Amino acid sequence: MNAIIPWTAIRIKAAKGREKIVCLTAYDYATARLVDEAGLPLILVGDSLGMTVLGYANTLPVTMRDILHHTAAVARGVKNALVVADMPFMSYQVSVSQALANAGRLIKVGAQAVKIEGGELRVPTVRALVETGIPVLGHIGLEPQSVQTMGGYKVQGRTPEAAAELLRDARALEAAGVFALVLEGIPADLAAHITSAVSVPTIGIGAGPRCDGQILVLHDMLGLIPGARQPKFVKRYAELGAAAQAAIANYQREVEAGTFPGTEHCY
Ligand code: KIV
């Protein structure tokens, strides 16, 4: 029997051009086990947990405490995937030393890498993290933590100037040492161009099919939150929210009718 080799940041980086890097978010022990046991190489404890798990309108209220709590739970469920913790808003922006201290706390609870949003501006932070031994996943394009300055969740890089700036950001982050780069909400042709221009893998979300990998929010692709607003780039692979509602209604009916518990459920 072939031994399973756990994924590392170095192995993800080396996968560029060899295999598609299939990634998902997970936020707790149960979802981490589902994703890890499917064999996916990278699990992101995304700050999207602010919306999917905590019920906020955006990612801005998410705290270090939230991400620490959920990263620890995910790490307990994962055997092989690389666990990447998303650094929440204002946990890395104030200073490089603050970013180092907070990233260190995430590593101590089980993350193997961290993700931060931003381009050239983040070069000193990425350098310091990588030099300290903490692998960094970059994130450019639509940066949800900048929703206030972007004026909403808008596709980025549509003008030649904006596209050139994103390419510069990608190259700067590559030189600073990221092991991979999330490209969110940018035109597919620009994502393909950036993918061919950098030596690190690109992981797309709303960035078309010509990235080195893809990531989706688990709750979106499983249809876990009935009636949730769904961006165009999401494909729903299941309707688990509706299935859960049907199961709960069925349980309620059976308890009310006295048909649950049945004799097989009794001691
Ligand atoms: O928070 C998140 O889930 C993310 C990804 C979807 C890239 O940042």
PDB file of C-alpha atoms and ligand atoms in Angstrom:
ATOM      1  CA  MET A   1       0.000   0.000   0.000  1.00  0.00           C
ATOM      2  CA  ASN A   2       1.321   3.480  -0.908  1.00  0.00           C
ATOM      3  CA  ALA A   3       1.929   5.725   2.115  1.00  0.00           C
ATOM      4  CA  ILE A   4       0.009   9.023   1.997  1.00  0.00           C
ATOM      5  CA  ILE A   5       2.396  11.974   2.056  1.00  0.00           C
ATOM      6  CA  PRO A   6       0.967  14.960   3.946  1.00  0.00           C
ATOM      7  CA  TRP A   7       0.802  18.235   2.028  1.00  0.00           C
ATOM      8  CA  THR A   8       3.240  21.035   2.850  1.00  0.00           C
ATOM      9  CA  ALA A   9       3.585  24.560   1.499  1.00  0.00           C
ATOM     10  CA  ILE A  10       6.682  23.454  -0.437  1.00  0.00           C
ATOM     11  CA  ARG A  11       4.768  20.588  -2.026  1.00  0.00           C
ATOM     12  CA  ILE A  12       1.878  22.896  -3.003  1.00  0.00           C
ATOM     13  CA  LYS A  13       4.372  25.308  -4.617  1.00  0.00           C
ATOM     14  CA  ALA A  14       5.970  22.445  -6.524  1.00  0.00           C
ATOM     15  CA  ALA A  15       2.564  21.295  -7.822  1.00  0.00           C
ATOM     16  CA  LYS A  16       2.393  24.249 -10.246  1.00  0.00           C
ATOM     17  CA  GLY A  17       2.102  22.929 -13.790  1.00  0.00           C
ATOM     18  CA  ARG A  18       1.862  19.314 -12.591  1.00  0.00           C
ATOM     19  CA  GLU A  19      -1.598  19.001 -11.059  1.00  0.00           C
ATOM     20  CA  LYS A  20      -4.609  21.191 -10.318  1.00  0.00           C
ATOM     21  CA  ILE A  21      -4.595  22.354  -6.714  1.00  0.00           C
ATOM     22  CA  VAL A  22      -8.110  21.813  -5.384  1.00  0.00           C
ATOM     23  CA  CYS A  23      -8.867  23.789  -2.226  1.00  0.00           C
ATOM     24  CA  LEU A  24     -11.847  24.436   0.035  1.00  0.00           C
ATOM     25  CA  THR A  25     -12.545  26.246   3.245  1.00  0.00           C
ATOM     26  CA  ALA A  26     -13.426  24.411   6.457  1.00  0.00           C
ATOM     27  CA  TYR A  27     -14.206  25.868   9.848  1.00  0.00           C
ATOM     28  CA  ASP A  28     -14.563  23.011  12.328  1.00  0.00           C
ATOM     29  CA  TYR A  29     -13.662  19.384  13.062  1.00  0.00           C
ATOM     30  CA  ALA A  30     -16.517  17.847  11.030  1.00  0.00           C
ATOM     31  CA  THR A  31     -16.043  19.913   7.861  1.00  0.00           C
ATOM     32  CA  ALA A  32     -12.247  19.568   8.091  1.00  0.00           C
ATOM     33  CA  ARG A  33     -12.564  15.784   8.183  1.00  0.00           C
ATOM     34  CA  LEU A  34     -14.894  15.793   5.155  1.00  0.00           C
ATOM     35  CA  VAL A  35     -12.480  17.868   3.081  1.00  0.00           C
ATOM     36  CA  ASP A  36      -9.306  16.160   4.284  1.00  0.00           C
ATOM     37  CA  GLU A  37     -10.650  12.642   3.781  1.00  0.00           C
ATOM     38  CA  ALA A  38     -11.636  13.593   0.218  1.00  0.00           C
ATOM     39  CA  GLY A  39      -7.898  14.103  -0.345  1.00  0.00           C
ATOM     40  CA  LEU A  40      -7.812  17.855  -0.996  1.00  0.00           C
ATOM     41  CA  PRO A  41      -4.321  19.324  -0.532  1.00  0.00           C
ATOM     42  CA  LEU A  42      -5.220  22.653   1.079  1.00  0.00           C
ATOM     43  CA  ILE A  43      -7.840  23.660   3.634  1.00  0.00           C
ATOM     44  CA  LEU A  44      -8.335  27.334   4.385  1.00  0.00           C
ATOM     45  CA  VAL A  45      -9.816  28.391   7.702  1.00  0.00           C
ATOM     46  CA  GLY A  46     -11.166  31.448   5.928  1.00  0.00           C
ATOM     47  CA  ASP A  47     -12.361  34.603   7.590  1.00  0.00           C
ATOM     48  CA  SER A  48     -15.465  33.885   5.491  1.00  0.00           C
ATOM     49  CA  LEU A  49     -16.422  32.051   8.699  1.00  0.00           C
ATOM     50  CA  GLY A  50     -17.632  35.484   9.767  1.00  0.00           C
ATOM     51  CA  MET A  51     -20.552  35.034   7.382  1.00  0.00           C
ATOM     52  CA  THR A  52     -20.903  31.251   7.104  1.00  0.00           C
ATOM     53  CA  VAL A  53     -20.559  30.338  10.776  1.00  0.00           C
ATOM     54  CA  LEU A  54     -20.949  33.510  12.844  1.00  0.00           C
ATOM     55  CA  GLY A  55     -23.681  35.264  10.855  1.00  0.00           C
ATOM     56  CA  TYR A  56     -21.938  38.611  10.248  1.00  0.00           C
ATOM     57  CA  ALA A  57     -22.599  40.660   7.094  1.00  0.00           C
ATOM     58  CA  ASN A  58     -18.899  40.649   6.091  1.00  0.00           C
ATOM     59  CA  THR A  59     -15.461  39.534   7.304  1.00  0.00           C
ATOM     60  CA  LEU A  60     -14.529  42.732   9.150  1.00  0.00           C
ATOM     61  CA  PRO A  61     -15.795  41.785  12.642  1.00  0.00           C
ATOM     62  CA  VAL A  62     -13.829  38.493  12.672  1.00  0.00           C
ATOM     63  CA  THR A  63     -11.223  38.440  15.448  1.00  0.00           C
ATOM     64  CA  MET A  64      -7.995  36.568  16.135  1.00  0.00           C
ATOM     65  CA  ARG A  65      -9.892  34.734  18.866  1.00  0.00           C
ATOM     66  CA  ASP A  66     -12.427  33.475  16.266  1.00  0.00           C
ATOM     67  CA  ILE A  67      -9.757  32.279  13.843  1.00  0.00           C
ATOM     68  CA  LEU A  68      -7.688  30.671  16.636  1.00  0.00           C
ATOM     69  CA  HIS A  69     -10.737  28.775  17.911  1.00  0.00           C
ATOM     70  CA  HIS A  70     -11.740  27.493  14.464  1.00  0.00           C
ATOM     71  CA  THR A  71      -8.172  26.743  13.314  1.00  0.00           C
ATOM     72  CA  ALA A  72      -7.605  24.538  16.353  1.00  0.00           C
ATOM     73  CA  ALA A  73     -10.823  22.624  15.609  1.00  0.00           C
ATOM     74  CA  VAL A  74      -9.894  22.182  11.929  1.00  0.00           C
ATOM     75  CA  ALA A  75      -6.362  21.045  12.803  1.00  0.00           C
ATOM     76  CA  ARG A  76      -7.820  18.315  15.044  1.00  0.00           C
ATOM     77  CA  GLY A  77      -9.711  16.917  12.041  1.00  0.00           C
ATOM     78  CA  VAL A  78      -6.940  17.040   9.435  1.00  0.00           C
ATOM     79  CA  LYS A  79      -4.352  14.358   8.714  1.00  0.00           C
ATOM     80  CA  ASN A  80      -2.973  15.227   5.271  1.00  0.00           C
ATOM     81  CA  ALA A  81      -4.087  18.604   3.947  1.00  0.00           C
ATOM     82  CA  LEU A  82      -2.137  21.802   4.531  1.00  0.00           C
ATOM     83  CA  VAL A  83      -4.078  23.902   7.052  1.00  0.00           C
ATOM     84  CA  VAL A  84      -3.927  27.610   6.209  1.00  0.00           C
ATOM     85  CA  ALA A  85      -5.338  30.131   8.687  1.00  0.00           C
ATOM     86  CA  ASP A  86      -6.709  33.398   7.337  1.00  0.00           C
ATOM     87  CA  MET A  87      -5.359  36.371   9.265  1.00  0.00           C
ATOM     88  CA  PRO A  88      -8.392  38.496  10.204  1.00  0.00           C
ATOM     89  CA  PHE A  89      -8.843  42.207   9.572  1.00  0.00           C
ATOM     90  CA  MET A  90      -6.477  44.328  11.708  1.00  0.00           C
ATOM     91  CA  SER A  91      -4.375  41.359  12.863  1.00  0.00           C
ATOM     92  CA  TYR A  92      -1.509  42.105  10.423  1.00  0.00           C
ATOM     93  CA  GLN A  93      -2.087  45.630   9.058  1.00  0.00           C
ATOM     94  CA  VAL A  94      -0.796  47.725  11.971  1.00  0.00           C
ATOM     95  CA  SER A  95       2.820  46.558  11.988  1.00  0.00           C
ATOM     96  CA  VAL A  96       5.087  43.749  10.888  1.00  0.00           C
ATOM     97  CA  SER A  97       5.743  42.793  14.503  1.00  0.00           C
ATOM     98  CA  GLN A  98       2.013  42.552  15.195  1.00  0.00           C
ATOM     99  CA  ALA A  99       1.628  40.328  12.116  1.00  0.00           C
ATOM    100  CA  LEU A 100       4.466  38.070  13.301  1.00  0.00           C
ATOM    101  CA  ALA A 101       3.027  37.737  16.803  1.00  0.00           C
ATOM    102  CA  ASN A 102      -0.474  36.930  15.531  1.00  0.00           C
ATOM    103  CA  ALA A 103       0.732  34.504  12.850  1.00  0.00           C
ATOM    104  CA  GLY A 104       2.789  32.750  15.535  1.00  0.00           C
ATOM    105  CA  ARG A 105      -0.338  32.243  17.637  1.00  0.00           C
ATOM    106  CA  LEU A 106      -2.103  30.649  14.652  1.00  0.00           C
ATOM    107  CA  ILE A 107       0.810  28.286  14.058  1.00  0.00           C
ATOM    108  CA  LYS A 108       0.797  27.280  17.725  1.00  0.00           C
ATOM    109  CA  VAL A 109      -2.844  26.087  17.511  1.00  0.00           C
ATOM    110  CA  GLY A 110      -2.223  23.986  14.397  1.00  0.00           C
ATOM    111  CA  ALA A 111      -2.077  26.174  11.274  1.00  0.00           C
ATOM    112  CA  GLN A 112       0.792  25.326   8.937  1.00  0.00           C
ATOM    113  CA  ALA A 113       0.601  28.573   6.962  1.00  0.00           C
ATOM    114  CA  VAL A 114      -1.273  31.875   7.032  1.00  0.00           C
ATOM    115  CA  LYS A 115      -3.069  33.909   4.372  1.00  0.00           C
ATOM    116  CA  ILE A 116      -2.992  37.693   4.183  1.00  0.00           C
ATOM    117  CA  GLU A 117      -4.715  40.045   1.757  1.00  0.00           C
ATOM    118  CA  GLY A 118      -2.894  42.744  -0.209  1.00  0.00           C
ATOM    119  CA  GLY A 119      -0.231  43.301  -2.861  1.00  0.00           C
ATOM    120  CA  GLU A 120       3.066  45.221  -2.881  1.00  0.00           C
ATOM    121  CA  LEU A 121       2.111  46.925   0.371  1.00  0.00           C
ATOM    122  CA  ARG A 122       2.402  43.567   2.165  1.00  0.00           C
ATOM    123  CA  VAL A 123       5.907  42.739   0.935  1.00  0.00           C
ATOM    124  CA  PRO A 124       7.686  43.595   4.233  1.00  0.00           C
ATOM    125  CA  THR A 125       5.140  41.516   6.183  1.00  0.00           C
ATOM    126  CA  VAL A 126       5.391  38.525   3.836  1.00  0.00           C
ATOM    127  CA  ARG A 127       9.211  38.661   3.973  1.00  0.00           C
ATOM    128  CA  ALA A 128       9.270  38.786   7.760  1.00  0.00           C
ATOM    129  CA  LEU A 129       6.789  35.913   8.099  1.00  0.00           C
ATOM    130  CA  VAL A 130       8.635  33.707   5.618  1.00  0.00           C
ATOM    131  CA  GLU A 131      12.038  34.492   7.191  1.00  0.00           C
ATOM    132  CA  THR A 132      10.554  33.513  10.554  1.00  0.00           C
ATOM    133  CA  GLY A 133       9.492  30.162   9.114  1.00  0.00           C
ATOM    134  CA  ILE A 134       5.801  30.824   8.495  1.00  0.00           C
ATOM    135  CA  PRO A 135       4.629  30.035   4.951  1.00  0.00           C
ATOM    136  CA  VAL A 136       2.351  32.687   3.457  1.00  0.00           C
ATOM    137  CA  LEU A 137      -0.500  32.380   0.975  1.00  0.00           C
ATOM    138  CA  GLY A 138      -1.014  35.743  -0.752  1.00  0.00           C
ATOM    139  CA  HIS A 139      -4.438  37.086  -1.766  1.00  0.00           C
ATOM    140  CA  ILE A 140      -4.977  39.807  -4.386  1.00  0.00           C
ATOM    141  CA  GLY A 141      -7.759  41.052  -6.639  1.00  0.00           C
ATOM    142  CA  LEU A 142     -11.032  41.364  -4.779  1.00  0.00           C
ATOM    143  CA  GLU A 143      -9.897  41.690  -1.161  1.00  0.00           C
ATOM    144  CA  PRO A 144     -12.966  41.283   1.075  1.00  0.00           C
ATOM    145  CA  GLN A 145     -11.237  42.995   4.038  1.00  0.00           C
ATOM    146  CA  SER A 146     -11.092  46.154   1.870  1.00  0.00           C
ATOM    147  CA  VAL A 147     -14.810  46.075   1.039  1.00  0.00           C
ATOM    148  CA  GLN A 148     -15.267  49.602   2.420  1.00  0.00           C
ATOM    149  CA  THR A 149     -12.589  51.159   0.171  1.00  0.00           C
ATOM    150  CA  MET A 150     -13.544  49.017  -2.864  1.00  0.00           C
ATOM    151  CA  GLY A 151     -17.148  50.227  -2.535  1.00  0.00           C
ATOM    152  CA  GLY A 152     -18.558  46.691  -2.478  1.00  0.00           C
ATOM    153  CA  TYR A 153     -17.644  43.258  -3.805  1.00  0.00           C
ATOM    154  CA  LYS A 154     -16.623  44.312  -7.316  1.00  0.00           C
ATOM    155  CA  VAL A 155     -14.562  42.541  -9.955  1.00  0.00           C
ATOM    156  CA  GLN A 156     -11.044  44.040  -9.904  1.00  0.00           C
ATOM    157  CA  GLY A 157      -8.438  44.554 -12.655  1.00  0.00           C
ATOM    158  CA  ARG A 158     -10.855  45.558 -15.396  1.00  0.00           C
ATOM    159  CA  THR A 159      -8.856  48.527 -16.727  1.00  0.00           C
ATOM    160  CA  PRO A 160      -5.356  48.160 -18.269  1.00  0.00           C
ATOM    161  CA  GLU A 161      -3.902  50.193 -15.359  1.00  0.00           C
ATOM    162  CA  ALA A 162      -5.624  48.083 -12.706  1.00  0.00           C
ATOM    163  CA  ALA A 163      -4.568  44.879 -14.492  1.00  0.00           C
ATOM    164  CA  ALA A 164      -0.941  46.075 -14.644  1.00  0.00           C
ATOM    165  CA  GLU A 165      -1.052  46.901 -10.934  1.00  0.00           C
ATOM    166  CA  LEU A 166      -2.315  43.400 -10.093  1.00  0.00           C
ATOM    167  CA  LEU A 167       0.474  41.855 -12.151  1.00  0.00           C
ATOM    168  CA  ARG A 168       2.989  44.016 -10.233  1.00  0.00           C
ATOM    169  CA  ASP A 169       1.418  42.900  -6.954  1.00  0.00           C
ATOM    170  CA  ALA A 170       1.646  39.248  -7.957  1.00  0.00           C
ATOM    171  CA  ARG A 171       5.316  39.568  -8.913  1.00  0.00           C
ATOM    172  CA  ALA A 172       6.149  41.484  -5.727  1.00  0.00           C
ATOM    173  CA  LEU A 173       4.499  38.844  -3.543  1.00  0.00           C
ATOM    174  CA  GLU A 174       6.241  36.066  -5.473  1.00  0.00           C
ATOM    175  CA  ALA A 175       9.608  37.776  -4.871  1.00  0.00           C
ATOM    176  CA  ALA A 176       8.736  38.269  -1.188  1.00  0.00           C
ATOM    177  CA  GLY A 177       8.290  34.508  -0.833  1.00  0.00           C
ATOM    178  CA  VAL A 178       4.595  33.515  -0.906  1.00  0.00           C
ATOM    179  CA  PHE A 179       4.176  29.808  -1.662  1.00  0.00           C
ATOM    180  CA  ALA A 180       0.956  30.444  -3.642  1.00  0.00           C
ATOM    181  CA  LEU A 181      -1.387  33.258  -4.493  1.00  0.00           C
ATOM    182  CA  VAL A 182      -5.181  33.499  -4.270  1.00  0.00           C
ATOM    183  CA  LEU A 183      -6.627  35.477  -7.195  1.00  0.00           C
ATOM    184  CA  GLU A 184     -10.144  36.567  -6.317  1.00  0.00           C
ATOM    185  CA  GLY A 185     -12.725  38.283  -8.522  1.00  0.00           C
ATOM    186  CA  ILE A 186     -10.665  39.217 -11.566  1.00  0.00           C
ATOM    187  CA  PRO A 187     -11.250  38.650 -15.308  1.00  0.00           C
ATOM    188  CA  ALA A 188     -10.323  35.149 -16.487  1.00  0.00           C
ATOM    189  CA  ASP A 189      -7.830  36.439 -19.090  1.00  0.00           C
ATOM    190  CA  LEU A 190      -5.975  38.521 -16.505  1.00  0.00           C
ATOM    191  CA  ALA A 191      -5.846  35.538 -14.111  1.00  0.00           C
ATOM    192  CA  ALA A 192      -4.405  33.388 -16.922  1.00  0.00           C
ATOM    193  CA  HIS A 193      -1.822  36.080 -17.670  1.00  0.00           C
ATOM    194  CA  ILE A 194      -0.755  36.368 -14.018  1.00  0.00           C
ATOM    195  CA  THR A 195      -0.662  32.558 -13.736  1.00  0.00           C
ATOM    196  CA  SER A 196       1.806  32.341 -16.630  1.00  0.00           C
ATOM    197  CA  ALA A 197       3.869  35.266 -15.312  1.00  0.00           C
ATOM    198  CA  VAL A 198       4.650  33.940 -11.823  1.00  0.00           C
ATOM    199  CA  SER A 199       6.456  30.813 -10.660  1.00  0.00           C
ATOM    200  CA  VAL A 200       4.127  30.184  -7.722  1.00  0.00           C
ATOM    201  CA  PRO A 201       0.717  28.541  -8.127  1.00  0.00           C
ATOM    202  CA  THR A 202      -2.353  30.732  -8.436  1.00  0.00           C
ATOM    203  CA  ILE A 203      -5.531  29.614  -6.696  1.00  0.00           C
ATOM    204  CA  GLY A 204      -8.568  31.177  -8.316  1.00  0.00           C
ATOM    205  CA  ILE A 205     -11.945  32.134  -6.905  1.00  0.00           C
ATOM    206  CA  GLY A 206     -14.017  33.990  -9.448  1.00  0.00           C
ATOM    207  CA  ALA A 207     -10.897  34.155 -11.631  1.00  0.00           C
ATOM    208  CA  GLY A 208     -11.708  31.643 -14.373  1.00  0.00           C
ATOM    209  CA  PRO A 209     -10.381  28.171 -15.169  1.00  0.00           C
ATOM    210  CA  ARG A 210      -6.778  28.966 -16.154  1.00  0.00           C
ATOM    211  CA  CYS A 211      -5.417  29.299 -12.620  1.00  0.00           C
ATOM    212  CA  ASP A 212      -3.244  26.554 -11.147  1.00  0.00           C
ATOM    213  CA  GLY A 213      -5.969  25.694  -8.665  1.00  0.00           C
ATOM    214  CA  GLN A 214      -9.398  26.687  -7.414  1.00  0.00           C
ATOM    215  CA  ILE A 215     -10.924  27.446  -4.041  1.00  0.00           C
ATOM    216  CA  LEU A 216     -14.546  27.789  -2.980  1.00  0.00           C
ATOM    217  CA  VAL A 217     -16.261  28.461   0.318  1.00  0.00           C
ATOM    218  CA  LEU A 218     -17.496  25.062   1.498  1.00  0.00           C
ATOM    219  CA  HIS A 219     -20.872  26.332   2.690  1.00  0.00           C
ATOM    220  CA  ASP A 220     -21.501  27.945  -0.732  1.00  0.00           C
ATOM    221  CA  MET A 221     -20.659  24.889  -2.830  1.00  0.00           C
ATOM    222  CA  LEU A 222     -22.654  22.574  -0.558  1.00  0.00           C
ATOM    223  CA  GLY A 223     -25.660  24.924  -0.563  1.00  0.00           C
ATOM    224  CA  LEU A 224     -25.620  24.814   3.247  1.00  0.00           C
ATOM    225  CA  ILE A 225     -27.262  28.167   3.905  1.00  0.00           C
ATOM    226  CA  PRO A 226     -30.712  28.230   2.312  1.00  0.00           C
ATOM    227  CA  GLY A 227     -31.455  31.505   0.538  1.00  0.00           C
ATOM    228  CA  ALA A 228     -27.870  32.850   0.886  1.00  0.00           C
ATOM    229  CA  ARG A 229     -26.711  35.388  -1.717  1.00  0.00           C
ATOM    230  CA  GLN A 230     -24.548  33.487  -4.185  1.00  0.00           C
ATOM    231  CA  PRO A 231     -21.887  35.174  -6.331  1.00  0.00           C
ATOM    232  CA  LYS A 232     -21.792  34.207 -10.042  1.00  0.00           C
ATOM    233  CA  PHE A 233     -18.577  32.226  -9.596  1.00  0.00           C
ATOM    234  CA  VAL A 234     -20.102  29.749  -7.132  1.00  0.00           C
ATOM    235  CA  LYS A 235     -21.273  26.385  -8.389  1.00  0.00           C
ATOM    236  CA  ARG A 236     -23.529  24.516  -6.005  1.00  0.00           C
ATOM    237  CA  TYR A 237     -22.534  20.866  -5.973  1.00  0.00           C
ATOM    238  CA  ALA A 238     -25.246  19.933  -3.469  1.00  0.00           C
ATOM    239  CA  GLU A 239     -28.285  21.356  -1.698  1.00  0.00           C
ATOM    240  CA  LEU A 240     -27.427  20.282   1.835  1.00  0.00           C
ATOM    241  CA  GLY A 241     -29.306  23.165   3.456  1.00  0.00           C
ATOM    242  CA  ALA A 242     -32.552  22.047   1.834  1.00  0.00           C
ATOM    243  CA  ALA A 243     -31.758  18.407   2.674  1.00  0.00           C
ATOM    244  CA  ALA A 244     -31.160  19.386   6.330  1.00  0.00           C
ATOM    245  CA  GLN A 245     -34.427  21.342   6.457  1.00  0.00           C
ATOM    246  CA  ALA A 246     -36.320  18.314   5.077  1.00  0.00           C
ATOM    247  CA  ALA A 247     -34.653  16.004   7.632  1.00  0.00           C
ATOM    248  CA  ILE A 248     -35.481  18.352  10.536  1.00  0.00           C
ATOM    249  CA  ALA A 249     -39.112  18.629   9.374  1.00  0.00           C
ATOM    250  CA  ASN A 250     -39.315  14.842   9.089  1.00  0.00           C
ATOM    251  CA  TYR A 251     -37.914  14.401  12.634  1.00  0.00           C
ATOM    252  CA  GLN A 252     -40.398  16.964  13.954  1.00  0.00           C
ATOM    253  CA  ARG A 253     -43.305  15.140  12.252  1.00  0.00           C
ATOM    254  CA  GLU A 254     -42.235  11.769  13.632  1.00  0.00           C
ATOM    255  CA  VAL A 255     -41.786  13.023  17.209  1.00  0.00           C
ATOM    256  CA  GLU A 256     -45.158  14.750  17.075  1.00  0.00           C
ATOM    257  CA  ALA A 257     -46.796  11.602  15.650  1.00  0.00           C
ATOM    258  CA  GLY A 258     -45.098   9.374  18.228  1.00  0.00           C
ATOM    259  CA  THR A 259     -43.313   7.258  15.579  1.00  0.00           C
ATOM    260  CA  PHE A 260     -39.832   8.266  16.782  1.00  0.00           C
ATOM    261  CA  PRO A 261     -38.196   6.753  18.778  1.00  0.00           C
ATOM    262  CA  GLY A 262     -39.197   3.359  17.390  1.00  0.00           C
ATOM    263  CA  THR A 263     -38.551   0.043  19.171  1.00  0.00           C
ATOM    264  CA  GLU A 264     -35.141  -0.206  17.417  1.00  0.00           C
ATOM    265  CA  HIS A 265     -34.050   3.011  19.159  1.00  0.00           C
ATOM    266  CA  CYS A 266     -35.059   1.846  22.645  1.00  0.00           C
ATOM    267  CA  TYR A 267     -33.138  -0.012  25.373  1.00  0.00           C
TER     268      TYR A 267
HETATM  269  O1  KIV B   1     -12.153  33.738   3.650  1.00  0.00           O
HETATM  270  C1  KIV B   1     -12.170  32.979   2.672  1.00  0.00           C
HETATM  271  O2  KIV B   1     -12.894  31.988   2.644  1.00  0.00           O
HETATM  272  C2  KIV B   1     -11.290  33.313   1.552  1.00  0.00           C
HETATM  273  C3  KIV B   1     -11.312  32.474   0.333  1.00  0.00           C
HETATM  274  C4  KIV B   1     -12.573  32.142  -0.237  1.00  0.00           C
HETATM  275  C5  KIV B   1     -10.251  32.757  -0.621  1.00  0.00           C
HETATM  276  O3  KIV B   1     -10.547  34.236   1.650  1.00  0.00           O
END
